[in-house]
Coordinates of C-alpha atoms in Angstrom, one line a residue:
X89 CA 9.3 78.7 32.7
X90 CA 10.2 82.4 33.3
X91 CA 13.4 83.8 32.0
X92 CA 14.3 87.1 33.0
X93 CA 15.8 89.7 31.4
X94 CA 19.9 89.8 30.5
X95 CA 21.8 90.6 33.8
X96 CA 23.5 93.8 33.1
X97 CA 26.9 94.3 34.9
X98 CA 26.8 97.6 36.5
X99 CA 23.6 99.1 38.0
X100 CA 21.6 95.8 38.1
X101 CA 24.4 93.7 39.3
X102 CA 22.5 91.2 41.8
X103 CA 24.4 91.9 45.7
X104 CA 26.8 89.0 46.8
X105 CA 27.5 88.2 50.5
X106 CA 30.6 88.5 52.0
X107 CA 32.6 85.4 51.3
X108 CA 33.7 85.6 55.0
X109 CA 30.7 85.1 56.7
X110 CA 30.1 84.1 60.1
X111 CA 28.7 80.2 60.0
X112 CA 26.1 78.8 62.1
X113 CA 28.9 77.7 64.6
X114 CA 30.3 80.7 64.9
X115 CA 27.3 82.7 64.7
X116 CA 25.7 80.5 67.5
X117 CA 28.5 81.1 69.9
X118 CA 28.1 84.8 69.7
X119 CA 24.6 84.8 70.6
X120 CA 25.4 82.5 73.5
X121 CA 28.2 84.6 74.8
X122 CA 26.1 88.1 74.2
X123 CA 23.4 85.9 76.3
X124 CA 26.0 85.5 79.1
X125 CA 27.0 89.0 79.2
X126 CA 24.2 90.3 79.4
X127 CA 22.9 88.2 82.3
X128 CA 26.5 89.1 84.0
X129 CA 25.5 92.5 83.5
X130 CA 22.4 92.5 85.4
X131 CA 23.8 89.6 88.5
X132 CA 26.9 91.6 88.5
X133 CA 24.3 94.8 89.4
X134 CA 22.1 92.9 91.8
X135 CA 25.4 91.5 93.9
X136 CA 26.7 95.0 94.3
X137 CA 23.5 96.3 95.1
X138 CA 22.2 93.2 97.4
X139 CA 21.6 95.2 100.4
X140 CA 18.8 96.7 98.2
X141 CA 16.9 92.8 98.2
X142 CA 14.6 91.2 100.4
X143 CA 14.6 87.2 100.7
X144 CA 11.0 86.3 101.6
X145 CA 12.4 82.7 102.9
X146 CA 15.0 83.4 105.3
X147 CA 15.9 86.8 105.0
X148 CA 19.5 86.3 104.1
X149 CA 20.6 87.2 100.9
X150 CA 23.2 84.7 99.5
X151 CA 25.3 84.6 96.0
X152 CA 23.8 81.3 95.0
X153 CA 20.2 83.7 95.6
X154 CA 21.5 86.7 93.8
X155 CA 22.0 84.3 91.0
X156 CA 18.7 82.5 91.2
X157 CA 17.1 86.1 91.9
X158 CA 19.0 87.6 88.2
X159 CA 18.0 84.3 86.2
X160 CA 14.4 84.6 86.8
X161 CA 13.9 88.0 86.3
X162 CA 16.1 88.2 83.0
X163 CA 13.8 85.3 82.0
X164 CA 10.6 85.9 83.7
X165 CA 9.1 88.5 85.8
X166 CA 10.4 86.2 89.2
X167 CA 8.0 84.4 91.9
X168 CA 7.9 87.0 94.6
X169 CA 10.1 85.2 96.8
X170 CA 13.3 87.8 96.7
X171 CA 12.0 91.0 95.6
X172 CA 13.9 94.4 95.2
X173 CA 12.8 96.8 98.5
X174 CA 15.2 100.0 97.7
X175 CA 14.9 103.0 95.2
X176 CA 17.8 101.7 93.6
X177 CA 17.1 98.0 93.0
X178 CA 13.9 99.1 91.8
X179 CA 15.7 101.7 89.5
X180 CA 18.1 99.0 87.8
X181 CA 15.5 96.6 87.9
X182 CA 13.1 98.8 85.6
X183 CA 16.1 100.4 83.5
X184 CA 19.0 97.8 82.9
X185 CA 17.3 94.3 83.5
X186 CA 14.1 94.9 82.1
X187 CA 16.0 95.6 78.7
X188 CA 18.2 93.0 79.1
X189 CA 15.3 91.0 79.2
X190 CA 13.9 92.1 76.2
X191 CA 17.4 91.9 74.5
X192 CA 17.6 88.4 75.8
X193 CA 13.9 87.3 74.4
X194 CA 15.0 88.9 70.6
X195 CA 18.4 86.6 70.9
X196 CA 16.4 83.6 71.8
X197 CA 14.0 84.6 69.2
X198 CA 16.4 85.4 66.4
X199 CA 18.3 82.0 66.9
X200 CA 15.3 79.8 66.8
X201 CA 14.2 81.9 63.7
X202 CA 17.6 81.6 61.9
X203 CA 18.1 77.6 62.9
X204 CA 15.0 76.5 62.4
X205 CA 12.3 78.2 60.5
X206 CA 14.4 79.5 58.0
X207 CA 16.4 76.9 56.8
X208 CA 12.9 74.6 57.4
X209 CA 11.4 77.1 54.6
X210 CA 14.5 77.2 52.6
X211 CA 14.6 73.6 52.4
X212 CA 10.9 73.1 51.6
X213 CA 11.2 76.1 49.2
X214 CA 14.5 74.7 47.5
X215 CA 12.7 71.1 47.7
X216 CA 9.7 72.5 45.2
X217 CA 12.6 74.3 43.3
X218 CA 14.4 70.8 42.7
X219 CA 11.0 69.2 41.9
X220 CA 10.5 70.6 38.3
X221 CA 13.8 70.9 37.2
X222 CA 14.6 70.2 33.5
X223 CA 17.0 71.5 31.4
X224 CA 19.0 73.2 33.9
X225 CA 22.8 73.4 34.8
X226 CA 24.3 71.7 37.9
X227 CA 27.2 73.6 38.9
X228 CA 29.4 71.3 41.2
X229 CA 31.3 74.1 43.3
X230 CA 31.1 77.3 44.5
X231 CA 34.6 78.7 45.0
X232 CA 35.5 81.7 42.4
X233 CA 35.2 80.4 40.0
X234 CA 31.8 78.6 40.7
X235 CA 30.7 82.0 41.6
X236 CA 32.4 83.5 37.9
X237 CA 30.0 80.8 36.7
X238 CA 26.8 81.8 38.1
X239 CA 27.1 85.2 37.4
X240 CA 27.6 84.7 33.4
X241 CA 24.7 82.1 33.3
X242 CA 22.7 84.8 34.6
X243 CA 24.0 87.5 32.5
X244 CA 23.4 85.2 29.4
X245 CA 19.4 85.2 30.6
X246 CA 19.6 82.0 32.5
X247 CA 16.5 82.0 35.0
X248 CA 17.7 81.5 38.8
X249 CA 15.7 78.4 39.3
X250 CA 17.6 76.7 36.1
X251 CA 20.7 76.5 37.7
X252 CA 21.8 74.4 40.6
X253 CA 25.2 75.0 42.9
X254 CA 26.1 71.7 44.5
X255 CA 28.7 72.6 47.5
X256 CA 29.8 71.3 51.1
X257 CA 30.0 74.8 52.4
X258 CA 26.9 76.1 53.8
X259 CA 27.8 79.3 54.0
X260 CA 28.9 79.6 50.2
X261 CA 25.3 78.1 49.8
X262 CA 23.7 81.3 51.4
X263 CA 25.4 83.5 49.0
X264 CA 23.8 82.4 46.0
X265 CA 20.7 81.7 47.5
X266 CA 20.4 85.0 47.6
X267 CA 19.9 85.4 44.0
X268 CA 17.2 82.7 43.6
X269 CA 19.1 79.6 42.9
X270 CA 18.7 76.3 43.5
X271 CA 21.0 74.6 46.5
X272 CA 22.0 70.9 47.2
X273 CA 24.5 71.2 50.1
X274 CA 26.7 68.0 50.1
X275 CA 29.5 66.2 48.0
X276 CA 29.4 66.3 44.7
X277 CA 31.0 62.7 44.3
X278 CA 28.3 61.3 46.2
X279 CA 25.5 59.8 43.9
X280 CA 22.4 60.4 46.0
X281 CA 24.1 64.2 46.2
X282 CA 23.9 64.7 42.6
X283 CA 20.9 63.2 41.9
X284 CA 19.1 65.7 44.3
X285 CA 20.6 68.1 41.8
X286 CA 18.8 66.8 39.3
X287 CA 21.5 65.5 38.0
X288 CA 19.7 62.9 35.3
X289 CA 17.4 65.7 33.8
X290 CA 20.1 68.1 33.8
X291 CA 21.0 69.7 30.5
X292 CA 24.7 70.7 31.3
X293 CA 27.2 70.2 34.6
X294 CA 30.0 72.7 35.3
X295 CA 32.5 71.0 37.3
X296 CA 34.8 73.6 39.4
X297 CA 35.9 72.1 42.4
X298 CA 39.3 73.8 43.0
X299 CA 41.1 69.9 42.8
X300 CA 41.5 67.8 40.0
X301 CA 41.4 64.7 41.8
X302 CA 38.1 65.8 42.9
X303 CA 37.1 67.0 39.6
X304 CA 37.5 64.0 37.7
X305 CA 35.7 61.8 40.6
X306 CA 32.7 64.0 40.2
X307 CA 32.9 63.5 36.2
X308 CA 32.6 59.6 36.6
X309 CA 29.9 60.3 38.9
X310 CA 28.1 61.8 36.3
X311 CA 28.8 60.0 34.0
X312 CA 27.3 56.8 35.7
X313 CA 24.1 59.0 36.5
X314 CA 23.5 61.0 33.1
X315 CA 25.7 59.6 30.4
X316 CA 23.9 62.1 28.1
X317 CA 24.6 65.3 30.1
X318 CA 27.3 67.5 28.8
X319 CA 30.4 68.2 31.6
X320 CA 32.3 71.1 31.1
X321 CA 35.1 71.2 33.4
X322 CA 38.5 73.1 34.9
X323 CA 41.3 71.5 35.4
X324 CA 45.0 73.4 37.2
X325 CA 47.4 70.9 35.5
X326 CA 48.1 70.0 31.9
X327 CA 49.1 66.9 32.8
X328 CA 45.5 65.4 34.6
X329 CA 43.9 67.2 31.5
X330 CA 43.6 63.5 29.6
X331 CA 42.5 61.9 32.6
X332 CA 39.6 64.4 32.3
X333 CA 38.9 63.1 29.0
X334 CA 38.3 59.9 30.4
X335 CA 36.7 60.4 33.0
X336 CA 33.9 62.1 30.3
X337 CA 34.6 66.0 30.1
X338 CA 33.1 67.4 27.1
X339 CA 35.2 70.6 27.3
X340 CA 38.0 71.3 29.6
X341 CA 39.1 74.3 30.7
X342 CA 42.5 75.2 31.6
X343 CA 42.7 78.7 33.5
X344 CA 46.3 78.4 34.3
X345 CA 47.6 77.8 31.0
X346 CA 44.8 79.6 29.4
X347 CA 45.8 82.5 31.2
X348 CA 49.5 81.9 30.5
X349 CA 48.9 82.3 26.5
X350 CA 46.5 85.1 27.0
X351 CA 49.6 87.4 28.9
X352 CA 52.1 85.8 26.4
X353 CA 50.0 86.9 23.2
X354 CA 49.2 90.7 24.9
X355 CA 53.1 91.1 24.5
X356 CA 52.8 91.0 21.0
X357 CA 49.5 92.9 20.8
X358 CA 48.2 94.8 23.5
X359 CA 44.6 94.7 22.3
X360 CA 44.8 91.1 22.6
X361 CA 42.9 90.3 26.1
X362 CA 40.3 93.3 25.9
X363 CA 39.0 91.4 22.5
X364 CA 39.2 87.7 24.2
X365 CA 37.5 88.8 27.4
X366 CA 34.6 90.8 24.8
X367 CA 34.4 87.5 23.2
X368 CA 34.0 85.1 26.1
X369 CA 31.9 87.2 28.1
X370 CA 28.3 88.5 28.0
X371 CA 29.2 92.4 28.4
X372 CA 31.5 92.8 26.0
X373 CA 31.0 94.7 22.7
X374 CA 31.3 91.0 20.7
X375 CA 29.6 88.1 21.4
X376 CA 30.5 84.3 20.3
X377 CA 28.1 82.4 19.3
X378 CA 27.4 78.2 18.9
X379 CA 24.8 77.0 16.5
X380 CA 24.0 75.0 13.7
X381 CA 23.5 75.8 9.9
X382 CA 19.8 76.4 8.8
X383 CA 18.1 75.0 6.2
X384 CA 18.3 77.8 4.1
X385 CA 22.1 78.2 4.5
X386 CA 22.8 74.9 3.5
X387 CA 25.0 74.9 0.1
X388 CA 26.5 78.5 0.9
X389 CA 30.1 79.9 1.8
X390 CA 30.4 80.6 5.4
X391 CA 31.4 84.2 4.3
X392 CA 28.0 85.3 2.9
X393 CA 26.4 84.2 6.4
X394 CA 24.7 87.4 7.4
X395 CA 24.2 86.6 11.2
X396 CA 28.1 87.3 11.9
X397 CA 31.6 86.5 11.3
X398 CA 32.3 82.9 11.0
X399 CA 35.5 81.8 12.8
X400 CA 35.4 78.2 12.3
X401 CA 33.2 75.2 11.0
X402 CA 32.6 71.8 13.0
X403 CA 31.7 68.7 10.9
X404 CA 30.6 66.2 13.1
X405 CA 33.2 65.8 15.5
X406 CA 35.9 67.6 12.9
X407 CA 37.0 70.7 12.9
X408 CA 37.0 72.3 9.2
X409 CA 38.8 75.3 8.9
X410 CA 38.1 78.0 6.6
X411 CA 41.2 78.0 4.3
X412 CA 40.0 74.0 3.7
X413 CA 38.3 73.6 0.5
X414 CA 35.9 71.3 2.1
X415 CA 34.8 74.6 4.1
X416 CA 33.9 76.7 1.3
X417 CA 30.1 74.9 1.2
X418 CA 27.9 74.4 4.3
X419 CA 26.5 71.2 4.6
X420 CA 23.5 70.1 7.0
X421 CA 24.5 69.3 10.5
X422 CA 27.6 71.8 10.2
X423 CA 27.9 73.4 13.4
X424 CA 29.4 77.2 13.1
X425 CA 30.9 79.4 15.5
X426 CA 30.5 83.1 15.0
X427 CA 31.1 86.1 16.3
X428 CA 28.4 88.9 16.2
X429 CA 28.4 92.3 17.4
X430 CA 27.1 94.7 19.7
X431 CA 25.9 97.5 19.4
X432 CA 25.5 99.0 22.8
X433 CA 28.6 97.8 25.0
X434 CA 27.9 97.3 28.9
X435 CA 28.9 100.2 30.7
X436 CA 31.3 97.7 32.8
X437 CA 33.6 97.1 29.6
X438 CA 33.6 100.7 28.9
X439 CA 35.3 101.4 31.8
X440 CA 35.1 104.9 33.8
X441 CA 36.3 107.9 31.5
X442 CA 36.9 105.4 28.8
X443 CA 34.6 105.7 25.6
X444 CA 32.8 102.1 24.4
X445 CA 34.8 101.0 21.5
X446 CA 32.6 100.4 18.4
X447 CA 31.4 96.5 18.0
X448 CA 33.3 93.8 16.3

C-alpha cells in the first residue's frame, strides 16, 4: 500500500471542517424552510396581484386557486387552466417565479444529492476501504483528542486508508473523511461496530472517548475481538487508571495529570515543555524513537549506539536503566528507546520571528 509523504505542519496542513457543522437534521430543515419561503414569495405575489389571473373554470379567482395556481407553476410550467392575462402577472411570472423555480429544482436537487448519492458512494467507497484493511489503527473517538490523534498518525507518514475513526457522530465523521480516512459510524462498545473496523486485523486501537467508563468498556471489547491488538488508551482520573489495566490497556495515558507534572516541572526550568512537546511530536527538532537492538549491536554499551541518544533499555517486560550494571551490554531482544535529532525543524515549532533552535 501507498504511504505518502510526512505531513508537514504549516503549508501542507490537510483543511479541517468546522467542528460546528450543521447535521443532516438541521441541514434538512433549512432547505425545507428556504423551500417554503420561496413558494410564499411567489403566492404572496400572485394574491396581491390576482386581478391580473384568469380562471378558465369558473372565472372566479379564489385563495384556495391562487395557491393551486403558485404550486404548479413553482413546480411545473401549470395546465393552462388559470393563466396570468396582465402585463404584470406576466412580468412576475417570467422574473420572480420562474427563478424561484429554478431555485426550488437546485434545493430538491442538492438534497437528494447530499442524502442519497453521496453518502450511497461514501459508504460503498468506505466499504472497499474496510475491505483490505491490515495493519492499520482503529481510533475509537473523534473528540480533540481523537482528532490530536489523527493528525500525528499522518504526520508520522501513516497512509489515510490505514487508519480507521470509529464515532457516533456523523458529523465528526465528515471531518475526517475529508482527509481520506476510513469511517465506521456507530458505538465503539458494540462488537459488530468494531469488527467493521477491522478490529481483528488491526495492528493498534487508540481509545479516546472523552469517558472512562466508556473507555474501559471499549477495551474489553477489544480485547474479546483481538486479544493480540495493542490498546493505547486516555484515561481523566488516576483512580480508574488500574481498571484500565484490566480491562487490557497496553499504555495509558493520563492528560490531566500528565499535564499537571509538565506545568509543575516548567517552574523549575522553563525549557522544560518546548523539549517534551519536540520529543512527543512529529515537528519538533527531536524525535523519540521505539525499536529493537540489531544484530550487530548486540554485546555493545548503549552509549556507542550511533543511531541516537539512548534514554532507557526495556528487557522483556523490565525496564533497565542505564546507571544498572546489567545495562552497560545490549543483549538480543532489548528494546531501546532513543532520541534522534533533526536537522531541519518544522516551521510550526519555530514559531513566527523565532529562529529554529539547533536539534537535540
Amino acid at each position: 500500500m501507498r504511504v505518502p509523504p510526512p505531513y508537514r505542519p504549516g503549508g501542507d496542513r490537510p483543511r479541517f471542517f468546522r467542528r460546528g457543522r450543521l447535521g443532516v437534521r438541521t441541514l434538512l430543515l433549512l432547505r425545507v424552510l428556504a423551500v417554503v419561503v420561496l413558494v410564499g414569495i411567489a403566492l404572496g405575489g400572485h394574491w396581491i396581484d390576482r386581478e391580473g389571473l384568469r380562471d378558465n373554470t369558473d372565472g372566479h379567482v379564489s385563495f384556495l386557486d391562487v395557491v393551486y395556481f403558485t404550486v404548479i407553476t413553482v413546480t411545473t410550467v401549470g395546465y393552462g387552466d388559470i393563466i396570468p392575462v396582465t402585463d404584470s402577472a406576466r412580468l412576475f411570472d417570467t422574473f420572480v417565479v420562474t427563478p424561484i423555480r429554478i431555485f426550488v429544482f437546485l434545493i430538491f436537487l442538492g438534497s437528494a444529492y447530499s442524502f442519497m448519492l453521496r453518502q450511497g458512494w461514501e459508504r460503498w467507497r468506505m466499504g472497499l476501504i474496510q475491505g483490505r484493511l491490515k495493519g492499520h489503527t482503529v481510533i475509537c473517538g473523534y473528540g480533540a483528542t481523537g482528532e490530536a490523534a489523527v493528525t500525528e498518525l499522518l504526520a508520522r507518514g501513516h497512509a489515510p486508508d490505514c487508519i480507521v475513526v470509529v464515532d457516533q457522530a456523523a458529523h465528526r465523521l465528515r471531518e475526517v473523511e475529508a482527509l481520506g480516512v476510513a469511517t465506521v459510524e456507530g458505538d465503539a462498545t458494540h462488537n459488530a461496530v468494531l469488527q467493521s473496523a477491522g478490529i481483528r486485523h488491526a495492528a493498534a486501537a487508540i481509545v479516546v472517548t472523552g469517558r472512562d467508563d466508556t473507555a474501559v468498556l471499549v477495551m474489553l471489547t477489544i480485547r474479546r475481538l483481538a486479544p493480540d491488538v495493542r490498546v493505547s488508551c486516555s484515561i481523566a482520573a488516576v483512580e480508574n487508571e488500574p481498571m484500565a489495566r484490566d480491562a487490557g490497556a497496553d499504555v495509558i495515558v493520563n492528560p490531566i495529570s500528565f499535564g499537571g507534572q509538565l506545568l509543575a516541572g516548567s517552574t523549575v526550568g522553563p525549557h522544560l515543555a518546548d523539549y517534551v512537546a519536540d520529543l512527543v511530536t512529529r515537528g519538533g527538532r527531536a524525535d523519540l524513537h521505539e525499536r529493537v537492538v540489531t544484530a550487530a549491536e548486540v554485546g555493545r554499551a548503549p552509549e556507542d549506539l550511533t543511531t541516537g541518544q539512548v534514554l532507557r533499555l526495556y528487557r522483556g517486560e523490565r525496564c533497565v536503566t542505564l546507571d544498572q550494571p546489567e545495562a552497560r551490554r545490549l543483549e538480543a531482544g532489548d528494546v531501546v528507546i532513543e532520541v534522534v535529532g533533526r536537522k531541519e525543524p518544522s516551521p510550526a515549532f519555530a514559531g513566527e520571528g523565532q529562529a529554529a533552535k539547533p536539534p537535540g
